[in-house]
Coordinates of C-alpha atoms in Angstrom, one line a residue:
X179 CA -38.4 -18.4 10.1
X180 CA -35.3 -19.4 7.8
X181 CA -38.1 -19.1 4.7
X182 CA -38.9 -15.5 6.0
X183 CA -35.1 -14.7 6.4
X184 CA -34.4 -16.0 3.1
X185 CA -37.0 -13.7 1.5
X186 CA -35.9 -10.4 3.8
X187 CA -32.1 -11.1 2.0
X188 CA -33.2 -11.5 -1.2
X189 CA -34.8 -8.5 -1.0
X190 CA -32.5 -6.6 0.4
X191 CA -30.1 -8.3 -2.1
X192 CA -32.2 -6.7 -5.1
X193 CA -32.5 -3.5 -3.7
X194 CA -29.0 -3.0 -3.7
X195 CA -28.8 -4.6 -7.3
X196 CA -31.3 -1.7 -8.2
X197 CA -29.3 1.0 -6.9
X198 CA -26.9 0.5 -9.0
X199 CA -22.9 0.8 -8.6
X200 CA -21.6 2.8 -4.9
X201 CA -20.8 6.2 -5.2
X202 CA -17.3 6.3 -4.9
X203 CA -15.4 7.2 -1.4
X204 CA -12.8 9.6 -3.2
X205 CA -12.3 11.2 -6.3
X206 CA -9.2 12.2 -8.2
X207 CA -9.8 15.1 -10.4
X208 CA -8.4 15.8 -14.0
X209 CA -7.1 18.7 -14.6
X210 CA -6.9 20.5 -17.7
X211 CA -3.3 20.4 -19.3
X212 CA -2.7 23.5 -20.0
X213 CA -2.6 24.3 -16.8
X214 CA -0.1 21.7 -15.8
X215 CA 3.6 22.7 -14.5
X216 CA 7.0 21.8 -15.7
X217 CA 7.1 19.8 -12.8
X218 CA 3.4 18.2 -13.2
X219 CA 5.1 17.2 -17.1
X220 CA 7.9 15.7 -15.5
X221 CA 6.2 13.2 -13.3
X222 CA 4.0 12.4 -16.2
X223 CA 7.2 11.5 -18.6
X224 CA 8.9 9.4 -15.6
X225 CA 5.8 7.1 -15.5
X226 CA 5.5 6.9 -18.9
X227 CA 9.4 5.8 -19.6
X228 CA 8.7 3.3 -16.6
X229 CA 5.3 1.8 -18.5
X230 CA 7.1 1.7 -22.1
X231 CA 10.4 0.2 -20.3
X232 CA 7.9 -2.8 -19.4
X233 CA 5.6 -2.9 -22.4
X234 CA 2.3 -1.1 -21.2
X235 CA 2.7 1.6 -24.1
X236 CA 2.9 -0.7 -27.0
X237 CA 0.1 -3.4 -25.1
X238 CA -2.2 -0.2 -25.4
X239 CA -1.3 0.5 -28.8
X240 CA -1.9 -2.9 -30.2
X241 CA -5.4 -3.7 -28.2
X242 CA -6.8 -0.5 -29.7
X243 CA -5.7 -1.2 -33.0
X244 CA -7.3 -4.7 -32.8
X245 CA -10.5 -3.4 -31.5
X246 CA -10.5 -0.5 -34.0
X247 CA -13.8 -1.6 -35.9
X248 CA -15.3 -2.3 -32.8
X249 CA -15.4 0.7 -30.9
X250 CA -15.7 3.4 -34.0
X251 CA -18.4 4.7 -35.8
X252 CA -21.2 3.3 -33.3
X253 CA -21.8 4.2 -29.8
X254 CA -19.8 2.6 -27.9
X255 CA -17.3 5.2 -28.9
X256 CA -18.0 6.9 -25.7
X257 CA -17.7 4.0 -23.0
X258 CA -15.4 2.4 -24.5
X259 CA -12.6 5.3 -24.4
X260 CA -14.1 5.8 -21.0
X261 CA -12.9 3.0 -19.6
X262 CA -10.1 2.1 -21.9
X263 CA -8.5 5.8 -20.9
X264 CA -9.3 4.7 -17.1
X265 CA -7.4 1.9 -17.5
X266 CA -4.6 3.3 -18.8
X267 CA -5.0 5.4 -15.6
X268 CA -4.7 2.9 -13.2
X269 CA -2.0 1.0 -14.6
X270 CA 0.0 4.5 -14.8
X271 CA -1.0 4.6 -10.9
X272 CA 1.2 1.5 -10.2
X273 CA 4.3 3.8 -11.3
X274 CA 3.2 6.6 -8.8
X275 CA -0.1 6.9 -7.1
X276 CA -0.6 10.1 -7.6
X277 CA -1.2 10.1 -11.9
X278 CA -3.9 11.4 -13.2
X279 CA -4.4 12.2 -16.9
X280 CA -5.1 15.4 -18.0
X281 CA -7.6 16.4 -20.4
X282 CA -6.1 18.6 -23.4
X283 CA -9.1 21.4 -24.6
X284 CA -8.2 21.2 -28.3
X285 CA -10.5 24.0 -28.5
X286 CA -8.0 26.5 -26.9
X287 CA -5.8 26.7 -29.8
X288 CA -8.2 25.7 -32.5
X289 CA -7.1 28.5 -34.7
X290 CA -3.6 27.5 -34.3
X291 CA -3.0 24.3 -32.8
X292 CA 0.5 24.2 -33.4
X293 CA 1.2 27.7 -31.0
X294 CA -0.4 25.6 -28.3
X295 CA 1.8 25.3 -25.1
X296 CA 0.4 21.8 -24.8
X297 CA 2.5 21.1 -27.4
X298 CA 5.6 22.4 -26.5
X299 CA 8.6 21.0 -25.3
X300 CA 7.3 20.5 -21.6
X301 CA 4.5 19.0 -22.7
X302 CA 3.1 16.2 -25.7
X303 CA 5.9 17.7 -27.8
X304 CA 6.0 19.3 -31.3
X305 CA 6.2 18.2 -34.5
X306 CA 8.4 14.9 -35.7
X307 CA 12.0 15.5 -37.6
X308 CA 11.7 16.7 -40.7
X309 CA 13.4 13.4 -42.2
X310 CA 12.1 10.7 -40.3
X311 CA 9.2 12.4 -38.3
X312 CA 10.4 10.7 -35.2
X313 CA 9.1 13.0 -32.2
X314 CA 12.4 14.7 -30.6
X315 CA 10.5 16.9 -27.8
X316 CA 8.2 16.6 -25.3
X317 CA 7.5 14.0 -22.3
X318 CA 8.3 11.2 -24.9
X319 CA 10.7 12.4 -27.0
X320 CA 12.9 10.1 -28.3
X321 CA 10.6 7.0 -27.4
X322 CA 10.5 3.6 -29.0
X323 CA 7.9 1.3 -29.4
X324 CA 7.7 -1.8 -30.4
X325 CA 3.8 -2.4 -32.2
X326 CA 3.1 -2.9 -35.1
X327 CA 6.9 -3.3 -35.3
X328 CA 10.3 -1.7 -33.3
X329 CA 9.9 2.1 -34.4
X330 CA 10.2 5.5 -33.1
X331 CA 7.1 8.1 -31.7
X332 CA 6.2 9.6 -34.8
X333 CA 4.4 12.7 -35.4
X334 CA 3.5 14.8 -39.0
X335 CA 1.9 18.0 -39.0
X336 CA -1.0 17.5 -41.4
X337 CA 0.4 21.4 -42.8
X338 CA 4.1 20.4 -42.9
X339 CA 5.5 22.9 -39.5
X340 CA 2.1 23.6 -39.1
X341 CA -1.8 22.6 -38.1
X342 CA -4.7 23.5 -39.9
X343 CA -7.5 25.2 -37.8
X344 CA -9.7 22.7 -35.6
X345 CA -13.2 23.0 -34.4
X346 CA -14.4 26.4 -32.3
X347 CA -15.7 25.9 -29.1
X348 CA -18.8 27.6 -30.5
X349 CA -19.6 24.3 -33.2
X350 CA -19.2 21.9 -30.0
X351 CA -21.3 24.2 -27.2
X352 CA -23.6 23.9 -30.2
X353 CA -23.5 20.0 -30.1
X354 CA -23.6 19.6 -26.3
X355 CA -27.2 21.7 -26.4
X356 CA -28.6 20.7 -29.3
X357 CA -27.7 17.1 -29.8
X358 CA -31.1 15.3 -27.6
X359 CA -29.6 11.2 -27.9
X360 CA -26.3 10.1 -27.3
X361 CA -26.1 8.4 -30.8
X362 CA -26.1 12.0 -32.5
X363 CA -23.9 13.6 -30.3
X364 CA -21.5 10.5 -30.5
X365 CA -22.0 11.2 -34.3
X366 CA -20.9 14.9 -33.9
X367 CA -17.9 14.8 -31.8
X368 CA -16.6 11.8 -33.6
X369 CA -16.6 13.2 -36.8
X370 CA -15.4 16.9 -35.8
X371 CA -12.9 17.3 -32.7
X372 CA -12.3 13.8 -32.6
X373 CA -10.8 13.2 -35.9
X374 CA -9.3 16.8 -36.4
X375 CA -6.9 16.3 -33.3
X376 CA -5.8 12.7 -34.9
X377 CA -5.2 14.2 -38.3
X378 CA -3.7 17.4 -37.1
X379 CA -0.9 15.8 -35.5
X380 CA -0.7 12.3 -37.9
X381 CA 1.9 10.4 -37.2
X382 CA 1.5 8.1 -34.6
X383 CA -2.4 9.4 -34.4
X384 CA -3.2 9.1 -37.7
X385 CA -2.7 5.0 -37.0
X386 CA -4.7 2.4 -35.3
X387 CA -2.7 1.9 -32.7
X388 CA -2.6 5.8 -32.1
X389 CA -2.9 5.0 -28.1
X390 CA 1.2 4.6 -27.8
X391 CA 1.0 8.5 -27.9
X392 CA 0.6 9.7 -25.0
X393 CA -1.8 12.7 -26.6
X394 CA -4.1 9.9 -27.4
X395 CA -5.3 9.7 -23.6
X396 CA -5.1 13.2 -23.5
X397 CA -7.3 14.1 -26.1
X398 CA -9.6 11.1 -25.2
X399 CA -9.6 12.2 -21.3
X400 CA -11.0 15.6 -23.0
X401 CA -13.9 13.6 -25.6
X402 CA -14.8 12.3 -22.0
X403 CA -15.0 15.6 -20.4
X404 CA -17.3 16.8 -23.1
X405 CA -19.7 13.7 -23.0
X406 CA -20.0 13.9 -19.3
X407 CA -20.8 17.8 -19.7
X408 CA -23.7 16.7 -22.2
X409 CA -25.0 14.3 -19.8
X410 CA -25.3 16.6 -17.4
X411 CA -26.6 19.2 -19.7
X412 CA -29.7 16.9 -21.1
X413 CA -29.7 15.1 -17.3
X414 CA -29.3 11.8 -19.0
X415 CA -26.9 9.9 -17.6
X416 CA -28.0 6.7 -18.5
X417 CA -28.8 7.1 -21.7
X418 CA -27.1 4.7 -24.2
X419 CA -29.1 4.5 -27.5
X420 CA -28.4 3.9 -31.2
X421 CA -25.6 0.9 -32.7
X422 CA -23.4 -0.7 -30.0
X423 CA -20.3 -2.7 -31.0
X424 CA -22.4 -5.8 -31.6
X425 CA -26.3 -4.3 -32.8
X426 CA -28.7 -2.3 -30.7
X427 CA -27.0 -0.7 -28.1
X428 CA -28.0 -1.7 -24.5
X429 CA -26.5 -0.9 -21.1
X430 CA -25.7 -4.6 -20.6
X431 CA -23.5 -4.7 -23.4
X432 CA -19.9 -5.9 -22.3
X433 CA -17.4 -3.1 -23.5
X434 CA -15.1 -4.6 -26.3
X435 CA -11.4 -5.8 -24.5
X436 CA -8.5 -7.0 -26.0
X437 CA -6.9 -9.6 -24.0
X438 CA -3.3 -7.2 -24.0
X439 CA -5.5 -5.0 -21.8
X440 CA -8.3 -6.6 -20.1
X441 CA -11.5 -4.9 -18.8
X442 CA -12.5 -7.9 -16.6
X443 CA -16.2 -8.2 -18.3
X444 CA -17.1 -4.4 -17.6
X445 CA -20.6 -3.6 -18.8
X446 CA -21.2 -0.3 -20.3
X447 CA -23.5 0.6 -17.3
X448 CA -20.8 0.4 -15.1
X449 CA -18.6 3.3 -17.1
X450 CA -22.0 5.8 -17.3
X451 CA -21.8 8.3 -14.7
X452 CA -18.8 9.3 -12.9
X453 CA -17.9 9.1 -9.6
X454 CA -19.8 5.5 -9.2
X455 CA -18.5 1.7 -9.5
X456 CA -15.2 2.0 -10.0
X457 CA -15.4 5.5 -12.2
X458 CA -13.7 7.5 -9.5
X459 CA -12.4 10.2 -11.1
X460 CA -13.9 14.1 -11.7
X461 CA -12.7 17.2 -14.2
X462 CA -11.5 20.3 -13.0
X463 CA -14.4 22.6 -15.4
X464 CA -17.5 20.1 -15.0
X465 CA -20.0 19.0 -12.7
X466 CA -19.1 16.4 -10.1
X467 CA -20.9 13.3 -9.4
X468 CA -24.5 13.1 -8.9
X469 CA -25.7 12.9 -5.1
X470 CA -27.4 9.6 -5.8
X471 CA -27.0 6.7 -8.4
X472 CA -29.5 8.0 -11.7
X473 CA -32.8 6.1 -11.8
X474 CA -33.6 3.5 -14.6
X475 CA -29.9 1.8 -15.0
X476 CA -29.6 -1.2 -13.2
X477 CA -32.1 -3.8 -13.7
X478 CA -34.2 -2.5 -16.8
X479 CA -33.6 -5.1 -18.8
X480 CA -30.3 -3.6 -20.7
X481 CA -33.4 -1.1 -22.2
X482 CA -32.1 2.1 -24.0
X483 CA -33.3 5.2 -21.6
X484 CA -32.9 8.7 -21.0
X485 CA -32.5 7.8 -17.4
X486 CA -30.9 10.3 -14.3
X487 CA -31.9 12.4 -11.9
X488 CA -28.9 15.0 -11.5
X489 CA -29.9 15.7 -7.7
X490 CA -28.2 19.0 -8.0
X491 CA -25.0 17.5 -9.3
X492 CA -24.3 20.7 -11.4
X493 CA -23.4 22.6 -8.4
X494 CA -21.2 19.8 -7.0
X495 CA -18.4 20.0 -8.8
X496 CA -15.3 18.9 -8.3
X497 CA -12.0 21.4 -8.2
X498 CA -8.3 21.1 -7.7
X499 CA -8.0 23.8 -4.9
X500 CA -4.3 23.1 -4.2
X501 CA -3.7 23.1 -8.3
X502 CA -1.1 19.7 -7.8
X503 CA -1.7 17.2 -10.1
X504 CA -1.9 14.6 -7.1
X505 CA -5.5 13.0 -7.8
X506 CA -7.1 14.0 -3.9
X507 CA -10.4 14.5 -3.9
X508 CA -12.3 17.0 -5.3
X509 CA -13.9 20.4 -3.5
X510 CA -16.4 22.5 -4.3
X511 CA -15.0 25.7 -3.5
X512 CA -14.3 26.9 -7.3
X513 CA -17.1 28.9 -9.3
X514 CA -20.1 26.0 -10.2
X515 CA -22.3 28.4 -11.6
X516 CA -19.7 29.0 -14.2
X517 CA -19.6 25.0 -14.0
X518 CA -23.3 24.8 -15.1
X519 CA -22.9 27.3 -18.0
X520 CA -23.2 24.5 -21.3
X521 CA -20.4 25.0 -22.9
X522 CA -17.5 23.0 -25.3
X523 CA -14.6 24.7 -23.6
X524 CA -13.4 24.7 -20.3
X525 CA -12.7 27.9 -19.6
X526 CA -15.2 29.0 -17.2
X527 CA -14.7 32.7 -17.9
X528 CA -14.5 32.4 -22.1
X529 CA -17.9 30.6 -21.4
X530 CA -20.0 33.4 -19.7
X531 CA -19.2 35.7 -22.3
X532 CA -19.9 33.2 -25.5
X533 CA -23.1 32.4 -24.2
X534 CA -24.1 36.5 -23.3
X535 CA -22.6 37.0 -26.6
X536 CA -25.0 34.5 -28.6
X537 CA -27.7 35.6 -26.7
X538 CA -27.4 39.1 -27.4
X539 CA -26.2 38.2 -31.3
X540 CA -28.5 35.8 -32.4
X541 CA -32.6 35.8 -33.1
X542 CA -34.7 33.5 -31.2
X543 CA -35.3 31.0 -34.4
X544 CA -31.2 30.6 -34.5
X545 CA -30.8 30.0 -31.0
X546 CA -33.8 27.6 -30.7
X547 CA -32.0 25.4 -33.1
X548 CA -28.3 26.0 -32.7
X549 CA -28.2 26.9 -28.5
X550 CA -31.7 25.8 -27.4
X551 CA -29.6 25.4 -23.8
X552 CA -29.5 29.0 -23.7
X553 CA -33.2 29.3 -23.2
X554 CA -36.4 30.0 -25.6
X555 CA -36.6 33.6 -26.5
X556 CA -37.8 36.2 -28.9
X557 CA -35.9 38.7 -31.4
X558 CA -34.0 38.6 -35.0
X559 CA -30.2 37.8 -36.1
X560 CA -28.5 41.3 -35.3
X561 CA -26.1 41.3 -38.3
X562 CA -22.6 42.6 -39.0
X563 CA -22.8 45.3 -40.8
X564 CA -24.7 46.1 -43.7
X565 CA -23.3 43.4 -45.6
X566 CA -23.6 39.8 -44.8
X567 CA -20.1 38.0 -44.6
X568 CA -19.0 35.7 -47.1
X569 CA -20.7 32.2 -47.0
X570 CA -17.4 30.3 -46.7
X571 CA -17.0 30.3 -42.7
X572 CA -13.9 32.7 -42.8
X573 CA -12.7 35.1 -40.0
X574 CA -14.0 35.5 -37.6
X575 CA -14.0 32.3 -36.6
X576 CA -12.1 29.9 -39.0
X577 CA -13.9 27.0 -41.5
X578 CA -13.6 23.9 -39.8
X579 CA -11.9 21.0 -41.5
X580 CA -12.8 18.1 -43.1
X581 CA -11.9 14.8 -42.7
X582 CA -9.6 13.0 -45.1
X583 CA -11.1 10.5 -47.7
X584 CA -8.2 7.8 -46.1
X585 CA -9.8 9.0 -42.4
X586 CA -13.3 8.1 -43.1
X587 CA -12.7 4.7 -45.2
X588 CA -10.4 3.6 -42.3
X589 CA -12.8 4.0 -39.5
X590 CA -16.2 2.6 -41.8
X591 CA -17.9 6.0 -41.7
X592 CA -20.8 6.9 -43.8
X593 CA -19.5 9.5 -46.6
X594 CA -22.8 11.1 -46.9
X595 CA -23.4 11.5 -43.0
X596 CA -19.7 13.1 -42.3
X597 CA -20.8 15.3 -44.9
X598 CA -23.6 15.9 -43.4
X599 CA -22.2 17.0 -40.3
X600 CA -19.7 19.3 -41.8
X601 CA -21.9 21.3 -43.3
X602 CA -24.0 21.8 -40.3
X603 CA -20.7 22.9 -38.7
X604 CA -20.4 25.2 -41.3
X605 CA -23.5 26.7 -40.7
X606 CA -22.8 27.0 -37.0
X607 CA -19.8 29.1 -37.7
X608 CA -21.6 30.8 -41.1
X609 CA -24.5 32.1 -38.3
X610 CA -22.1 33.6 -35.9
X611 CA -19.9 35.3 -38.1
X612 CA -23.0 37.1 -40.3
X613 CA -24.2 38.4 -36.8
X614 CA -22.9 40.8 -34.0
X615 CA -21.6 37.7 -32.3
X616 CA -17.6 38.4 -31.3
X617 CA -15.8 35.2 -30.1
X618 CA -14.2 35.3 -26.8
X619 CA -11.7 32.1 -27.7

């Protein structure tokens, strides 16, 4: 009998091995910035004195700088920020238990960052003084921190007062449908939005230890919204393939940690779909957590998969209803159809209309290639006009930048492969802008 019993919890014991992490009890929701209050701003800059009065901002700062090499350029990019911006999260929760961080939509203002109301004085902040590029606005204006060494916030314009233009949300939707393994989207975003953001506003970003400015998590909290929308737009939630930080990437892999800011032995499976483990957090534009844990995580052996069953978690989204930035649990009771349109910004409307507006603009060979999540169909590129625009990405929808030379040697990147994926941007915006396609950003 205590043989039989012995087997029976065992079992039982695997079974709930296989399952995978719990679905989480409550979920705190991200909201977009943008649409934060003065008041919403506020709270944020009180907790974030409070953390850099006892060290957290700096402690962040450093453990990212000395895990820079680690967590770049391979792809454990993703889970890594994940659960690094997470923890930022919780510690920020100590302060008041209502912080969430917001996710900032660089796409909204990607052809003039600067003019964004993100970055105005009730929110991140402008630019740095013009002497010493110490940041004088915003909810850490005036801040000093003390890695590498005692110094002020700094910030520097990559244009002087201004920003050059960042990546449409067109090049992005465009990666979210097209990119098939998470290695190639990691790939995408990492050399586009990610590094356009870091070099558009240098200074402290433009630095290893970029992660004492507080638009850091913002921008990272929005990298994460966009990976989650692509795993819910190729149903692979599990699906972890390519380089990790130490060779072949596999779900068992411990996420790199820095002993300044410890991660307790977390395994990259346990950062892979939200609203499980200890992932308990949603965004405001994006589908919620699947129904049930995805098959083929737990258990496989640490194998690289394409694993997840969604369960109909695109119509379970999460939404702010009351609009406070107090982290309750999400609702279903905004728009999810909008929710389930593929798309790299988060506004729900903008997206119904650039997705009729490729589909009516673009032949079926274009679409197939560029926005296969649009559907297979038939028909030709409906040009502009007689004459075919200018091959240089111009108006209407603005070349996307490079990455700096200094950008690219400091994070180990492949020359030839950024390139790579630059021009394929440019080809993205090249198409729309010979066709009948209007932009609705």
């Amino acid at each position: 009998m205590k043989f039989s019993l012995s087997l029976t919890l065992v079992a039982l014991a695997a079974v709930g091995s296989a399952q995978g992490p719990q679905r989480c009890s409550g979920m705190r929701v991200r909201r977009n910035a943008a649409s934060l209050s003065p008041q919403d701003w506020q709270s944020i800059a009180n907790v974030l004195r409070q953390m850099n009065d006892d060290g957290a901002i700096s402690r962040f700062g450093a453990s990212h700088d000395r895990l820079f090499s680690r967590v770049h350029g391979n792809t454990c990019f993703f889970p890594f920020h994940r659960r690094y911006v997470l923890e930022f999260e919780n510690i920020a929760r100590r302060y008041d238990p209502n912080f969430t961080v917001p996710y900032w939509d660089a796409t909204e203002s990607f052809r003039n960052p600067a003019a964004d109301p993100v970055l105005s004085n009730n929110g991140l902040g402008g630019n740095g003084g013009s002497n010493d590029r110490c940041l004088g606005s915003g909810i850490q204006s005036n801040m000093q921190v003390t890695y590498p060494n005692n110094h002020c916030l700094r910030r520097s314009f990559n244009q002087g007062d201004s920003i050059g233009a960042w990546y449409a949300p067109e090049i992005i939707s465009s990666y979210i449908q097209s990119d098939t393994s998470l290695s190639t989207f990691r790939e995408n975003i990492e050399y586009s939005i990610h590094g356009a953001v870091h070099l558009g506003l240098g200074g402290e970003m433009d630095t290893g230890y970029a992660a004492q400015d507080f638009s850091f998590m913002a921008h990272h909290a929005n990298l994460d919204r966009l990976w989650w929308d692509w795993q819910n737009s190729h149903n692979s939630f599990l699906m972890y393939d390519g380089t990790g930080s130490n060779g072949p990437a596999s779900l068992s892999d411990l996420i790199p940690e820095d002993s300044s800011v410890p991660f307790n032995g977390a395994t990259v499976e346990s950062v892979m779909v939200l609203g499980y483990g200890n992932v308990c957090y949603t965004y405001d534009s994006s589908a919620g957590a699947p129904q049930s844990y995805p098959s083929g995580g737990s258990n496989n052996g640490g194998n690289n998969n394409n694993g997840g069953n969604n369960n109909g978690g695109n119509n379970n989204s999460a939404n702010n209803a009351n609009g406070n930035n107090n982290g309750n649990n999400g609702n279903n009771n905004g728009n999810n159809n909008n929710r389930s349109v593929t798309s790299g910004s988060s506004n729900l409307a903008s997206r119904v209309l650039e997705n009729q507006g490729i589909q009516n603009s673009l032949g079926s060979d274009v679409i197939n290639r560029f926005f296969p999540g649009l559907g297979r169909r038939s028909g030709a590129l409906k040009r502009r006009g007689s004459q075919a625009q200018p091959s240089n990405c111009g108006e209407p929808i603005p070349f996307p930048p490079r990455l700096t030379p200094e950008w690219i040697h400091m994070h180990g990147y492949d020359p030839e492969r950024v390139e790579c994926a630059h021009k394929n941007a440019c080809e993205i915006v090249e198409t729309l802008n010979n066709s009948t396609y209007t932009s609705p950003y």
